[in-house]
Coordinates of N, CA and C and ligand atoms in Angstrom, one line a residue:
X162 N 0.8 -1.3 -0.1 CA 0.2 0.0 -0.1 C 0.9 1.5 -0.1
X163 N 0.4 2.3 -0.8 CA 1.2 3.5 -0.8 C 0.4 4.6 -0.1
X164 N 1.1 5.6 0.6 CA 0.5 6.7 1.1 C 0.8 8.0 0.3
X165 N -0.4 8.7 0.1 CA -0.3 10.0 -0.8 C -0.7 11.2 0.2
X166 N 0.4 11.9 0.5 CA 0.2 13.1 1.4 C 0.6 14.4 1.0
X167 N 1.5 14.6 0.1 CA 2.2 15.7 0.0 C 1.5 16.4 -1.5
X168 N 0.3 16.0 -1.8 CA 0.1 16.6 -3.2 C -0.6 18.0 -3.5
X169 N -0.8 18.5 -2.5 CA -1.7 20.0 -2.7 C -0.8 21.0 -2.9
X170 N -1.3 22.0 -3.6 CA -0.6 23.2 -4.0 C 0.4 23.8 -3.1
X171 N -0.6 24.1 -1.7 CA 0.1 24.7 -0.7 C 1.5 24.0 -0.2
X172 N 1.2 22.7 -0.1 CA 2.3 21.7 0.5 C 3.6 21.9 -0.5
X173 N 3.0 21.7 -1.9 CA 4.3 21.8 -2.9 C 5.0 23.1 -2.9
X174 N 4.2 24.3 -2.5 CA 5.0 25.6 -2.4 C 5.7 25.6 -1.3
X175 N 5.5 25.0 -0.2 CA 6.3 25.0 0.9 C 7.5 24.1 0.6
X176 N 7.3 22.9 0.1 CA 8.6 22.0 -0.3 C 9.4 23.0 -1.2
X177 N 9.0 23.6 -2.2 CA 9.9 24.4 -3.0 C 10.8 25.4 -2.1
X178 N 10.0 26.1 -1.2 CA 10.8 27.0 -0.4 C 11.7 26.3 0.7
X179 N 11.3 25.6 1.4 CA 12.2 25.0 2.7 C 12.6 23.4 2.3
X180 N 12.4 22.8 1.3 CA 13.3 21.5 1.3 C 14.6 21.6 1.4
X181 N 15.5 20.5 1.9 CA 16.7 20.7 1.9 C 17.2 19.7 0.9
X182 N 18.1 20.2 0.0 CA 18.7 19.3 -1.3 C 19.5 18.4 -0.5
X183 N 19.7 17.2 -1.2 CA 20.8 16.4 -0.8 C 22.1 16.9 -1.0
X184 N 23.1 16.4 -0.5 CA 24.5 17.1 -0.5 C 25.0 16.5 -1.8
X185 N 25.8 17.5 -2.4 CA 26.8 17.1 -3.6 C 27.6 15.9 -3.2
X186 N 28.0 15.8 -2.1 CA 28.8 14.5 -1.6 C 28.0 13.2 -1.7
X187 N 26.6 13.4 -1.3 CA 26.0 12.1 -1.3 C 25.6 11.9 -2.9
X188 N 25.4 12.9 -3.5 CA 25.3 12.5 -5.0 C 26.5 11.9 -5.7
X189 N 27.6 12.4 -5.2 CA 28.9 12.0 -5.7 C 29.3 10.4 -5.4
X190 N 28.6 10.2 -4.1 CA 28.8 8.7 -3.6 C 27.9 7.7 -4.6
X191 N 26.9 8.3 -4.8 CA 25.8 7.5 -5.8 C 26.6 7.1 -7.1
X192 N 26.8 8.4 -7.7 CA 27.5 8.3 -9.1 C 28.7 7.5 -8.8
X193 N 29.5 7.6 -7.7 CA 30.7 6.6 -7.8 C 30.3 5.0 -7.9
X194 N 29.3 4.8 -7.3 CA 28.7 3.4 -7.1 C 28.3 3.0 -8.5
X195 N 27.6 3.8 -9.2 CA 27.0 3.7 -10.5 C 28.2 3.4 -11.4
X196 N 29.2 4.0 -11.3 CA 30.3 4.1 -12.3 C 31.2 2.8 -12.0
X197 N 31.2 2.5 -10.9 CA 31.7 1.1 -10.4 C 31.0 0.0 -11.1
X198 N 29.7 0.1 -11.0 CA 28.9 -1.0 -11.2 C 28.8 -1.2 -12.8
X199 N 28.3 -0.2 -13.5 CA 27.8 -0.3 -14.8 C 28.9 0.6 -15.8
X200 N 29.5 1.5 -15.2 CA 30.4 2.5 -16.0 C 29.7 3.5 -16.8
X201 N 30.5 4.3 -17.4 CA 29.6 5.4 -18.5 C 29.4 4.7 -19.8
X202 N 28.6 5.4 -20.6 CA 27.9 6.9 -20.2 C 26.7 6.7 -19.3
X203 N 26.5 7.9 -18.6 CA 25.5 8.0 -18.0 C 24.4 8.5 -18.8
X204 N 23.3 7.6 -19.3 CA 22.3 8.1 -20.0 C 21.2 8.5 -19.5
X205 N 20.5 7.9 -18.7 CA 19.0 8.1 -18.2 C 18.9 7.8 -16.6
X206 N 18.8 9.0 -16.0 CA 18.4 8.8 -14.4 C 16.7 9.1 -14.3
X207 N 16.2 8.3 -13.3 CA 14.8 8.7 -13.1 C 14.8 8.8 -11.4
X208 N 14.3 10.0 -11.2 CA 14.0 10.6 -9.9 C 12.7 10.4 -9.6
X209 N 12.4 9.2 -8.8 CA 10.9 8.8 -8.4 C 10.5 9.6 -7.2
X210 N 9.1 10.2 -7.2 CA 8.7 11.0 -6.0 C 9.6 12.2 -5.9
X211 N 9.8 12.8 -7.1 CA 10.8 14.0 -7.0 C 10.3 15.3 -6.5
X212 N 9.2 15.3 -6.1 CA 8.4 16.5 -5.4 C 8.9 17.7 -6.2
X213 N 9.2 18.9 -5.4 CA 9.7 20.1 -6.2 C 11.1 20.0 -6.9
X214 N 11.6 19.0 -7.0 CA 12.6 18.6 -7.9 C 14.0 19.3 -7.4
X215 N 14.3 19.4 -6.1 CA 15.6 19.9 -5.8 C 16.7 18.7 -6.1
X216 N 16.3 17.5 -5.8 CA 17.4 16.6 -6.1 C 17.5 16.1 -7.5
X217 N 16.3 16.2 -8.2 CA 16.2 16.0 -9.6 C 17.5 16.9 -10.5
X218 N 17.3 18.1 -9.9 CA 18.3 19.0 -10.8 C 19.8 18.7 -10.3
X219 N 20.2 18.0 -9.2 CA 21.5 17.8 -9.0 C 21.8 16.7 -9.9
X220 N 20.9 15.9 -10.3 CA 21.5 14.8 -11.2 C 21.6 15.1 -12.7
X221 N 21.0 16.4 -13.1 CA 21.0 16.8 -14.4 C 22.4 17.0 -15.0
X222 N 23.3 17.4 -14.3 CA 24.5 17.9 -14.9 C 25.3 16.6 -15.2
X223 N 25.1 15.4 -14.8 CA 25.8 14.2 -14.7 C 25.4 13.1 -16.0
X224 N 24.1 13.4 -16.4 CA 23.3 12.4 -17.3 C 23.0 13.3 -18.4
X225 N 22.8 12.6 -19.6 CA 22.1 13.0 -20.9 C 20.8 13.3 -20.6
X226 N 20.1 12.6 -19.8 CA 18.7 13.1 -19.4 C 18.2 12.5 -18.1
X227 N 17.4 13.2 -17.7 CA 16.9 12.8 -16.2 C 15.3 13.3 -16.3
X228 N 14.6 12.2 -15.7 CA 13.1 12.4 -15.6 C 12.9 12.5 -14.1
X229 N 12.1 13.6 -13.5 CA 11.4 13.4 -12.3 C 10.0 13.0 -12.3
X230 N 9.8 12.0 -11.6 CA 8.3 11.4 -11.7 C 7.7 11.8 -10.3
X231 N 6.3 11.9 -10.4 CA 5.7 12.3 -9.1 C 4.2 12.1 -9.4
X232 N 3.6 11.6 -8.3 CA 2.1 11.5 -8.4 C 1.3 12.8 -8.2
X233 N 2.1 13.9 -8.1 CA 1.3 15.0 -7.5 C 1.6 16.3 -8.5
X234 N 0.4 16.4 -9.5 CA 0.7 17.4 -10.4 C 1.3 18.9 -9.9
X235 N 0.7 19.2 -8.6 CA 1.2 20.2 -8.1 C 2.6 20.5 -7.8
X236 N 3.0 19.5 -7.4 CA 4.6 19.3 -7.0 C 5.3 19.3 -8.6
X237 N 4.9 18.8 -9.5 CA 5.6 18.8 -10.7 C 5.7 20.0 -11.4
X238 N 4.4 20.8 -11.3 CA 4.4 22.1 -11.7 C 5.5 22.9 -11.2
X239 N 5.5 23.1 -9.9 CA 6.8 23.8 -9.0 C 8.2 23.3 -9.6
X240 N 8.0 21.9 -9.6 CA 9.6 21.5 -10.2 C 9.8 22.2 -11.5
X241 N 8.8 22.1 -12.5 CA 9.4 22.7 -13.6 C 9.3 24.1 -13.6
X242 N 8.9 24.9 -12.7 CA 9.0 26.1 -12.6 C 10.4 26.5 -12.3
X243 N 10.7 25.6 -11.3 CA 12.3 25.7 -10.5 C 13.3 25.3 -11.4
X244 N 13.1 24.4 -12.3 CA 14.4 23.8 -13.2 C 13.9 23.7 -14.5
X245 N 14.4 24.5 -15.2 CA 14.0 24.3 -16.9 C 15.2 23.8 -17.7
X246 N 16.2 23.1 -17.1 CA 17.1 22.5 -18.0 C 16.7 21.8 -19.2
X247 N 17.4 21.9 -20.4 CA 16.8 21.1 -21.3 C 17.0 19.6 -21.2
X248 N 17.8 19.0 -20.4 CA 17.7 17.8 -20.2 C 16.9 17.2 -19.1
X249 N 16.0 17.9 -18.4 CA 15.1 17.4 -17.4 C 13.7 17.5 -17.9
X250 N 13.0 16.4 -17.8 CA 11.6 16.4 -17.9 C 11.1 15.7 -16.8
X251 N 9.6 16.0 -16.8 CA 8.7 15.6 -15.5 C 7.6 14.6 -16.1
X252 N 7.5 13.6 -15.6 CA 6.1 12.7 -15.8 C 5.4 12.6 -14.5
X253 N 4.1 12.7 -14.8 CA 3.3 12.4 -13.6 C 2.7 11.0 -13.6
X254 N 3.3 10.1 -12.6 CA 2.9 8.7 -12.5 C 3.0 8.2 -10.9
X255 N 2.5 6.8 -10.9 CA 2.9 6.5 -9.5 C 4.3 5.6 -9.5
X256 N 4.9 5.7 -8.3 CA 6.2 5.0 -8.1 C 6.0 3.4 -8.7
X257 N 5.0 2.8 -8.5 CA 4.7 1.5 -8.6 C 4.5 1.2 -10.0
X258 N 4.3 2.1 -11.1 CA 4.3 2.0 -12.2 C 4.8 3.0 -13.1
X259 N 6.1 2.5 -13.5 CA 6.8 3.8 -14.0 C 6.9 3.7 -15.4
X260 N 6.5 4.8 -16.3 CA 6.4 4.7 -17.8 C 7.8 4.7 -18.7
X261 N 8.6 3.5 -18.3 CA 9.8 3.5 -18.9 C 9.8 2.0 -19.4
X262 N 10.5 1.8 -20.4 CA 10.4 0.5 -21.0 C 11.6 -0.5 -20.1
X263 N 11.6 -1.7 -20.1 CA 12.2 -2.6 -19.4 C 13.8 -2.3 -19.9
X264 N 14.6 -2.6 -18.8 CA 16.2 -2.3 -18.9 C 16.6 -1.1 -19.9
X265 N 15.9 0.1 -19.5 CA 16.2 1.4 -20.1 C 16.9 2.4 -19.3
X266 N 16.9 2.3 -18.1 CA 17.4 3.5 -17.1 C 18.5 3.1 -16.4
X267 N 19.5 3.9 -16.3 CA 20.8 3.8 -15.8 C 20.8 3.9 -14.2
X268 N 20.2 4.8 -13.9 CA 19.9 5.1 -12.2 C 18.6 5.4 -11.9
X269 N 18.0 4.8 -10.9 CA 16.6 5.2 -10.3 C 16.9 5.7 -8.8
X270 N 16.6 6.8 -8.5 CA 16.5 7.5 -7.2 C 15.4 7.6 -6.7
X271 N 15.4 7.3 -5.4 CA 14.2 7.9 -4.5 C 14.7 8.8 -3.4
X272 N 14.3 10.1 -3.3 CA 15.1 10.9 -2.4 C 14.0 11.2 -1.1
X273 N 14.1 10.7 -0.1 CA 13.3 10.9 1.1 C 11.8 10.6 0.6
X274 N 11.3 9.6 -0.2 CA 10.2 9.2 -0.9 C 9.8 7.7 -0.7
X275 N 10.8 7.0 -0.9 CA 10.5 5.5 -0.9 C 9.8 5.1 0.4
X276 N 9.9 5.7 1.4 CA 9.2 5.1 2.6 C 7.8 5.4 2.5
X277 N 7.3 6.1 1.4 CA 5.7 6.4 1.1 C 5.2 5.3 0.1
X278 N 6.0 4.8 -0.5 CA 5.6 4.1 -1.7 C 5.2 2.6 -1.1
X279 N 4.4 1.9 -2.0 CA 4.4 0.4 -1.9 C 5.6 -0.1 -2.0
X280 N 6.3 -0.2 -1.0 CA 7.6 -0.6 -1.2 C 8.2 -1.8 -2.2
X281 N 7.5 -2.8 -1.8 CA 7.7 -4.2 -2.7 C 7.5 -4.0 -4.0
X282 N 6.3 -3.3 -4.4 CA 6.0 -3.2 -5.7 C 6.8 -2.0 -6.5
X283 N 7.4 -1.2 -5.7 CA 8.4 -0.3 -6.2 C 9.7 -1.0 -6.6
X284 N 10.0 -1.6 -5.5 CA 11.4 -2.3 -5.8 C 11.2 -3.2 -7.2
X285 N 10.2 -3.9 -7.4 CA 10.1 -4.6 -8.4 C 10.1 -3.9 -9.8
X286 N 9.3 -2.8 -9.7 CA 9.4 -1.8 -11.0 C 10.7 -1.2 -11.1
X287 N 11.3 -0.7 -10.3 CA 12.5 -0.2 -10.5 C 13.6 -1.1 -11.1
X288 N 13.5 -2.5 -10.6 CA 14.1 -3.6 -10.9 C 13.9 -3.8 -12.7
X289 N 12.5 -3.6 -12.8 CA 12.1 -3.9 -14.4 C 12.8 -2.8 -15.2
X290 N 12.7 -1.7 -14.7 CA 13.2 -0.5 -15.9 C 14.8 -0.4 -15.9
X291 N 15.4 -0.8 -14.8 CA 16.9 -0.8 -14.8 C 17.7 -1.4 -15.7
X292 N 18.5 -1.0 -16.5 CA 19.5 -1.5 -17.2 C 20.4 -2.8 -16.5
X293 N 20.8 -3.8 -17.1 CA 21.6 -4.8 -16.3 C 22.8 -3.8 -15.7
X294 N 23.0 -3.9 -14.6 CA 24.3 -3.4 -13.7 C 23.7 -1.8 -13.6
X295 N 22.6 -1.4 -14.0 CA 22.2 -0.1 -13.4 C 21.8 -0.3 -12.1
X296 N 21.7 1.2 -11.3 CA 21.7 1.3 -10.0 C 20.4 1.8 -9.4
X297 N 19.9 1.5 -8.2 CA 19.0 1.9 -7.2 C 19.5 2.6 -6.3
X298 N 19.1 4.0 -5.9 CA 19.6 4.7 -4.8 C 18.4 5.1 -3.9
X299 N 18.4 4.6 -2.7 CA 17.2 4.9 -1.9 C 18.0 6.1 -0.8
X300 N 17.6 7.4 -1.0 CA 18.5 8.2 -0.2 C 17.2 8.8 0.9
X301 N 17.6 9.0 2.1 CA 16.7 9.5 3.0 C 17.5 10.3 4.2
X302 N 17.0 10.9 5.1 CA 17.4 11.3 6.2 C 16.6 10.9 7.4
X303 N 17.2 10.8 8.4 CA 16.4 10.5 9.6 C 16.4 11.7 10.9
X304 N 15.7 11.6 12.1 CA 15.9 12.6 12.8 C 16.8 12.1 13.9
X305 N 17.6 11.1 14.0 CA 18.6 10.5 14.9 C 19.9 11.4 14.4
X306 N 19.9 12.5 14.6 CA 21.0 13.4 14.1 C 21.5 14.3 15.3
X307 N 22.9 14.8 15.1 CA 23.5 15.7 16.0 C 23.5 17.1 15.3
X308 N 22.7 18.1 15.9 CA 22.9 19.4 15.3 C 23.6 20.3 15.7
X309 N 24.1 21.2 15.0 CA 24.9 22.2 15.6 C 24.8 23.6 14.7
X310 N 25.2 24.7 15.3 CA 25.0 25.9 14.6 C 26.3 26.6 15.0
X311 N 27.1 26.9 14.1 CA 28.4 27.8 14.3 C 29.0 27.1 15.6
X312 N 29.6 28.2 16.6 CA 30.0 28.0 17.8 C 29.1 27.7 18.9
X313 N 27.8 27.9 18.6 CA 27.1 28.2 19.8 C 25.8 26.8 19.9
X314 N 25.6 26.9 21.2 CA 24.3 26.4 21.6 C 23.8 24.8 21.3
X315 N 24.9 23.9 20.8 CA 24.6 22.8 20.2 C 23.9 22.1 21.4
X316 N 24.1 22.0 22.6 CA 23.2 21.2 23.6 C 21.8 21.7 23.7
X317 N 21.6 22.8 23.8 CA 20.2 23.3 23.7 C 19.5 23.0 22.4
X318 N 20.3 23.4 21.2 CA 19.7 22.9 19.9 C 19.2 21.4 19.9
X319 N 20.0 20.5 20.4 CA 19.5 19.2 20.4 C 18.5 19.0 21.3
X320 N 18.5 19.3 22.5 CA 17.7 19.3 23.4 C 16.3 19.7 22.9
X321 N 16.0 20.8 22.2 CA 14.8 21.4 21.6 C 14.4 20.4 20.5
X322 N 15.1 20.2 19.7 CA 15.0 19.0 18.7 C 14.3 17.7 19.2
X323 N 15.1 17.2 20.0 CA 14.5 15.9 20.7 C 13.1 16.2 21.4
X324 N 13.0 17.2 21.9 CA 11.6 17.4 22.5 C 10.6 17.5 21.4
X325 N 11.0 18.3 20.5 CA 10.0 18.4 19.4 C 9.5 17.3 18.7
X326 N 10.7 16.3 18.4 CA 10.5 15.0 17.7 C 9.6 14.1 18.7
X327 N 10.0 14.1 20.0 CA 9.2 13.2 20.8 C 7.7 13.7 20.9
X328 N 7.6 15.0 20.9 CA 6.1 15.2 20.9 C 5.3 15.0 19.8
X329 N 6.0 14.9 18.6 CA 5.5 14.4 17.2 C 5.4 13.2 17.0
X330 N 6.1 12.3 17.9 CA 6.3 10.9 17.7 C 4.7 10.0 17.5
X331 N 3.8 10.6 18.7 CA 2.7 9.8 18.7 C 1.8 10.0 17.2
X332 N 2.2 10.8 16.5 CA 1.3 11.3 15.4 C 2.1 10.6 14.0
X333 N 3.2 9.8 14.3 CA 3.8 9.2 13.1 C 2.8 8.3 12.2
X334 N 2.9 8.4 11.1 CA 2.2 7.6 10.3 C 2.4 6.0 10.5
X335 N 1.6 5.2 10.7 CA 1.9 3.8 10.8 C 2.5 3.2 9.8
X336 N 2.4 3.6 8.6 CA 3.1 3.0 7.4 C 4.7 3.0 7.4
X337 N 5.1 3.9 8.3 CA 6.5 4.3 8.5 C 7.1 3.4 9.5
X338 N 6.2 2.8 10.6 CA 6.8 2.1 11.6 C 7.5 3.1 12.7
X339 N 8.0 2.6 13.6 CA 8.7 3.1 14.8 C 10.0 4.1 14.4
X340 N 10.6 3.5 13.2 CA 12.1 4.0 13.1 C 12.3 4.2 11.6
X341 N 12.5 5.1 11.1 CA 12.9 5.3 9.8 C 14.4 4.5 9.3
X342 N 15.1 4.8 10.2 CA 16.4 3.9 10.0 C 16.2 2.5 9.8
X343 N 15.5 1.8 10.6 CA 15.2 0.6 10.7 C 14.2 0.1 9.4
X344 N 13.4 0.9 9.0 CA 12.5 0.8 7.7 C 13.6 0.8 6.7
X345 N 14.4 1.4 6.5 CA 15.4 1.6 5.4 C 16.3 0.1 5.5
X346 N 16.9 -0.1 6.6 CA 17.7 -1.2 6.7 C 17.1 -2.5 6.4
X347 N 15.6 -2.6 6.8 CA 15.0 -3.8 6.5 C 14.7 -3.7 4.9
X348 N 14.6 -2.8 4.2 CA 14.5 -2.5 2.8 C 15.9 -3.0 2.2
X349 N 16.8 -2.4 2.6 CA 18.2 -2.8 2.3 C 18.5 -4.3 2.1
X350 N 18.1 -4.8 3.4 CA 18.5 -6.3 3.6 C 17.6 -7.1 2.7
X351 N 16.3 -6.6 2.4 CA 15.5 -7.5 1.5 C 15.7 -7.5 0.2
X352 N 16.8 -6.6 -0.4 CA 17.0 -6.5 -1.8 C 18.0 -7.4 -2.2
X353 N 17.9 -8.4 -2.9 CA 18.7 -9.4 -3.2 C 19.9 -9.2 -4.3
X354 N 20.2 -7.9 -4.6 CA 21.4 -7.8 -5.5 C 22.7 -8.2 -4.5
X355 N 23.6 -8.7 -5.5 CA 24.9 -9.1 -4.8 C 25.8 -8.0 -4.6
X356 N 25.6 -6.9 -5.3 CA 26.5 -5.7 -5.0 C 25.6 -4.7 -4.6
X357 N 25.7 -4.3 -3.1 CA 24.9 -3.2 -2.7 C 25.7 -2.3 -1.5
X358 N 25.5 -1.5 -1.2 CA 26.2 -0.4 -0.3 C 25.1 0.1 0.7
X359 N 25.3 0.0 2.0 CA 24.6 1.0 2.9 C 25.6 1.9 3.3
X360 N 25.1 3.3 3.3 CA 26.0 4.3 3.9 C 25.0 5.4 4.6
X361 N 25.7 5.5 6.0 CA 25.1 6.6 6.7 C 26.2 7.8 6.7
X362 N 25.7 8.8 6.2 CA 26.6 10.0 6.2 C 26.3 11.1 7.5
X363 N 27.1 11.6 8.1 CA 26.9 12.5 9.2 C 26.7 14.0 8.7
Ligands
SAM432 C1 8.7 13.6 1.2 S1 8.4 14.2 -0.4 C2 10.1 14.1 -1.2 C3 10.0 14.9 -2.4 C4 11.6 15.2 -3.0 N1 12.3 13.6 -3.5 C5 12.6 15.7 -1.9 O1 13.6 15.0 -1.5 O2 12.3 16.8 -1.4 C6 7.8 12.5 -1.2 C7 7.1 12.7 -2.7 O3 6.8 11.6 -3.1 C8 5.5 11.8 -3.8 N2 4.9 10.3 -3.6 C9 4.5 9.8 -2.6 N3 4.0 8.5 -2.8 C10 4.2 8.3 -4.2 C11 3.9 7.4 -5.0 N4 3.4 6.1 -4.7 N5 4.1 7.4 -6.4 C12 4.6 8.5 -6.8 N6 5.2 9.7 -5.9 C13 4.7 9.7 -4.9 C14 4.9 12.7 -3.1 O4 3.9 13.4 -3.9 C15 6.1 13.6 -2.7 O5 6.2 14.5 -3.7

C-alpha cells in the first residue's frame, strides 16, 4: 500500500521554499557506485517521488537526460518552474508503475520518498526498468542526528529538537513504523542484489 500525503498546491509551495537538497557529496557517492557497477555513459536517470525537484536538478549535470516523476501535479508544476534545464523532463505517474521500457534506465533514485511507496511493488518496478548493472539509490535522512550551529548552543539545540520530535512521535504515520532507519535497513536487507552498499553520512 502507498501513502499519498504531499500532493496539494500549498504543500508543494512549502516544499519548494524549505526543502533541503541532498548534498553534492551524497550525489557523488551514488555516481561513484554507478560508475563502479555499470560504467559510463550515464544516459538516463529517473528520480521517483521527485517533489519540487531539488534532487532531480542535482542529477541533471551528470546524465544525458533526467526524468523526475511524481504522483502530484502540483509538485511537478513547481519542479518545472524551478528547473527548466533542457535535459530534465517530468512525468506524472505512481512509483509502482513507471512509464519506462524494461532495461532502459541507468539510475533510479528515490530521495526521501521510498518510505511512502508501496515498497515491494516499487522495488520490482525499479528492477524492471533498470539496465543490467544499473543502480537503485534510496536516499533519506532521519532525525537521529546531532545538530550544530556555528560555535553556539549545540546542547540546547539538540534538546529542543529531541523534545520536538518526541512530541510529534505519537502522530507518526503507521506506514513508517517506529523508526525510519530500521525501515531503510529492512528494505536494504530485503534487496537481493549481490552488490549493494549501505552508507550513513554524518
Ligand atoms: C517527502 S516528498 C520528497 C520529495 C523530494 N524527493 C525531496 O527530497 O524533496 C515525497 C514525494 O513523493 C511523492 N509520492 C508519494 N507517494 C508516491 C507514489 N506512490 N508514487 C509517486 N510519487 C509519490 C509525493 O507526492 C511527494 O512529492
